[in-house]
C-alpha positions as CSV (number, residue, x, y, z in Angstrom):
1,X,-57.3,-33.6,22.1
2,X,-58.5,-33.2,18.3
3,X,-59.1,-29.6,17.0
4,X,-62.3,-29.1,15.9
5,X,-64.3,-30.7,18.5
6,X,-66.7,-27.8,18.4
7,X,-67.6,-27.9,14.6
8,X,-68.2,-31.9,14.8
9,X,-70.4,-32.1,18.0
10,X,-72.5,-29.2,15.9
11,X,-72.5,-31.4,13.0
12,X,-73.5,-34.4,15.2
13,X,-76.8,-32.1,16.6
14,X,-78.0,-30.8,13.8
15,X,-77.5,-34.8,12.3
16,X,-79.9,-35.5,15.7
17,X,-82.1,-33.2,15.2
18,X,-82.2,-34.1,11.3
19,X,-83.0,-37.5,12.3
20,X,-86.3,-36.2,15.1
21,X,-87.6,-34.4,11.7
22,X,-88.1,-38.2,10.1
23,X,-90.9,-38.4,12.8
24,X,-92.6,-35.0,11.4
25,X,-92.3,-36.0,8.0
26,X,-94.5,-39.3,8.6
27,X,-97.0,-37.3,11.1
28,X,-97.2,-34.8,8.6
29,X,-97.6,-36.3,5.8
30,X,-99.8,-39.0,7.3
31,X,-98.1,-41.8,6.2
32,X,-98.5,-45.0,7.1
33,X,-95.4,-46.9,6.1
34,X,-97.3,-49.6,3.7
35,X,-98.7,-46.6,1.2
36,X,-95.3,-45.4,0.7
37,X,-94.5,-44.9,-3.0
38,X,-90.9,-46.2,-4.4
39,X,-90.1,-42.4,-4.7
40,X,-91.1,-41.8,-1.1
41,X,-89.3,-44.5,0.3
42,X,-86.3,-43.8,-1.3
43,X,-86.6,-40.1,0.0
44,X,-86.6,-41.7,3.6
45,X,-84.0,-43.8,3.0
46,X,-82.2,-40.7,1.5
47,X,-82.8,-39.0,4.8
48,X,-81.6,-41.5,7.3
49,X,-78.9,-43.2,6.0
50,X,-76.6,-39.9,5.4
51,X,-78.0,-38.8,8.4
52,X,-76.8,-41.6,10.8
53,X,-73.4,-41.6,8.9
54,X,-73.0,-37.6,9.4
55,X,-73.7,-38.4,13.1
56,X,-71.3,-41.3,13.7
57,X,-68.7,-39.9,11.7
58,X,-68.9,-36.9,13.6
59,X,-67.1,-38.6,16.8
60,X,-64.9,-40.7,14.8
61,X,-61.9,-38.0,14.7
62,X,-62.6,-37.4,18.4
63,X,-62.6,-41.0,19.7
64,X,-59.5,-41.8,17.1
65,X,-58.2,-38.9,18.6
66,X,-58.0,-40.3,22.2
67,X,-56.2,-43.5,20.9
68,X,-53.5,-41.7,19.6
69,X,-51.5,-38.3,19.6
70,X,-50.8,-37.9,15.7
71,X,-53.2,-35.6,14.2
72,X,-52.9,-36.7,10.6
73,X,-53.5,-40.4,11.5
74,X,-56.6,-39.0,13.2
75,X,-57.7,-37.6,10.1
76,X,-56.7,-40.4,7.5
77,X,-59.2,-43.2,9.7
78,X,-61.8,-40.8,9.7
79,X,-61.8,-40.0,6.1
80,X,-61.4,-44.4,5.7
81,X,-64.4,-44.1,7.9
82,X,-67.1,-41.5,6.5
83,X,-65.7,-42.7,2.8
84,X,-66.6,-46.7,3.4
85,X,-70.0,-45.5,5.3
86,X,-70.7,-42.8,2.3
87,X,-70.1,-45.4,0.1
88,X,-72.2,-48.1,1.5
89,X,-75.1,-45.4,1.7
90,X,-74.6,-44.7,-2.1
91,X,-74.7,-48.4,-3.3
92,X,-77.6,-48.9,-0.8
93,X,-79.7,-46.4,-2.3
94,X,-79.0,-47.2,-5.7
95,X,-79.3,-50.7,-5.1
96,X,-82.1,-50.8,-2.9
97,X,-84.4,-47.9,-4.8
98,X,-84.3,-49.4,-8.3
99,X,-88.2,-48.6,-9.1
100,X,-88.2,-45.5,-7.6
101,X,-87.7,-42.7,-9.9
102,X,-84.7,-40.3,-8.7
103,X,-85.4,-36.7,-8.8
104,X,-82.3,-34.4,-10.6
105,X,-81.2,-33.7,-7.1
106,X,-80.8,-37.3,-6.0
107,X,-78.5,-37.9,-9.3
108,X,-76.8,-35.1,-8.9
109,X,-76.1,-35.5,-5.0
110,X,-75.4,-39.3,-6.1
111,X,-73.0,-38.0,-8.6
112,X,-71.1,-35.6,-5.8
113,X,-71.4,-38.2,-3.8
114,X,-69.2,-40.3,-6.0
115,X,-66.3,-37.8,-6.3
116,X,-67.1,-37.0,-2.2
117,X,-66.2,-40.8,-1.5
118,X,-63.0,-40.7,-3.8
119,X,-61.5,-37.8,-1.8
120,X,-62.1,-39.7,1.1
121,X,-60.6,-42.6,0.2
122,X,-57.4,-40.7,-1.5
123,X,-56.8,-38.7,1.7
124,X,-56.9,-41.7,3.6
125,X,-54.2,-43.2,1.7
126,X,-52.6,-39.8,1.8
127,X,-52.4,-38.5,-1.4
128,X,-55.1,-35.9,-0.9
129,X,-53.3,-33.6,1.5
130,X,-56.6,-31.7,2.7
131,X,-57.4,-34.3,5.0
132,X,-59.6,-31.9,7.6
133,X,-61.2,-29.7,4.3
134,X,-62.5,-33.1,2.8
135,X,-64.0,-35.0,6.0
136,X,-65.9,-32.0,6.8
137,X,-67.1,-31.5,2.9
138,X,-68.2,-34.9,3.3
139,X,-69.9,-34.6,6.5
140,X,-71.8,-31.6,5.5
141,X,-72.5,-32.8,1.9
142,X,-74.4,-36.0,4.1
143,X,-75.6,-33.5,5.8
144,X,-77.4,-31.7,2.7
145,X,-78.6,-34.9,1.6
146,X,-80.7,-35.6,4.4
147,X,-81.8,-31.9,4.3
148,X,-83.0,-32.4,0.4
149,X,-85.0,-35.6,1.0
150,X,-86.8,-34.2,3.9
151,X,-87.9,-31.3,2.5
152,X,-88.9,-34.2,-0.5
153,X,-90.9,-35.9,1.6
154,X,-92.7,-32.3,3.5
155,X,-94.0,-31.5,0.0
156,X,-95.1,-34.8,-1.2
157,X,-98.7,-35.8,-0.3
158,X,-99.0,-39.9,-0.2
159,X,-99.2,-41.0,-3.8
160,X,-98.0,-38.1,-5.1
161,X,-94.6,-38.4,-7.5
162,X,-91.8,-36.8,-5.4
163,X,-90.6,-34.5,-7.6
């Protein structure tokens, strides 16, 4: 069985419960999803998306983990993993928000995000030795960028710049 088991299913709930505050955030703010600025939108998108791949990478080192007994195997596919999703996730938003304005956090998670995806992808291939440190950095760092755009989204009133 993989160590850590305990840290990822708390990374996987907190990713859930994450995911239950997009429902607050629309009741909240009242939102109906065709008066959604560009900014908005991109702030939900920036909420979900890291979200879900926080959440299914969580149980990617345990499920690898039951397919085979060789830890650092487990570890490389799972950094593979979370660094292909994280990546998808950052062309997606860029890609996908082009009108929206991006706040300072947004670039700067974007640019974190960028250096986050080429540990991944360097530990995978083994030349990042920290294989453990780095999947849960980038876990957590999707995490924090579902955290940022929800609170976005709680202090934006429809039609109001997200800031």
């Amino acid at each position: 069985m993989i160590e850590h088991t305990e840290t990822l299913h708390t990374i996987a709930q907190v990713a859930i419960t994450l995911i239950g505050f997009s429902g607050i955030v629309i009741v909240i703010g009242d939102r109906a999803l065709s008066k959604w600025t560009h900014e908005e939108s991109a702030s939900f998108f920036g909420l979900i998306a890291p979200t879900l791949t926080a959440l299914v990478s969580s149980f990617i080192p345990i499920l690898v983990g039951m397919l085979t007994d060789m830890p650092e195997v487990t570890w490389r596919i799972a950094n593979l993993f979370i660094g292909v999703l994280h990546l998808a996730n950052i062309l997606a938003f860029y890609m996908g928000t082009k009108n929206a304005k991006k706040t300072l956090g947004q670039n700067i998670n974007g640019m974190i995000g960028a250096l986050t995806i080429m540990a991944h992808l360097l530990a995978s291939v083994g030349l990042l030795p920290w294989l453990i440190p780095i999947f849960l950095f980038g876990l957590l760092q999707q995490l924090w960028i579902g955290i940022l755009n929800f609170l976005l989204l709680l202090n934006t009133r429809v039609g109001d710049p997200v800031s």
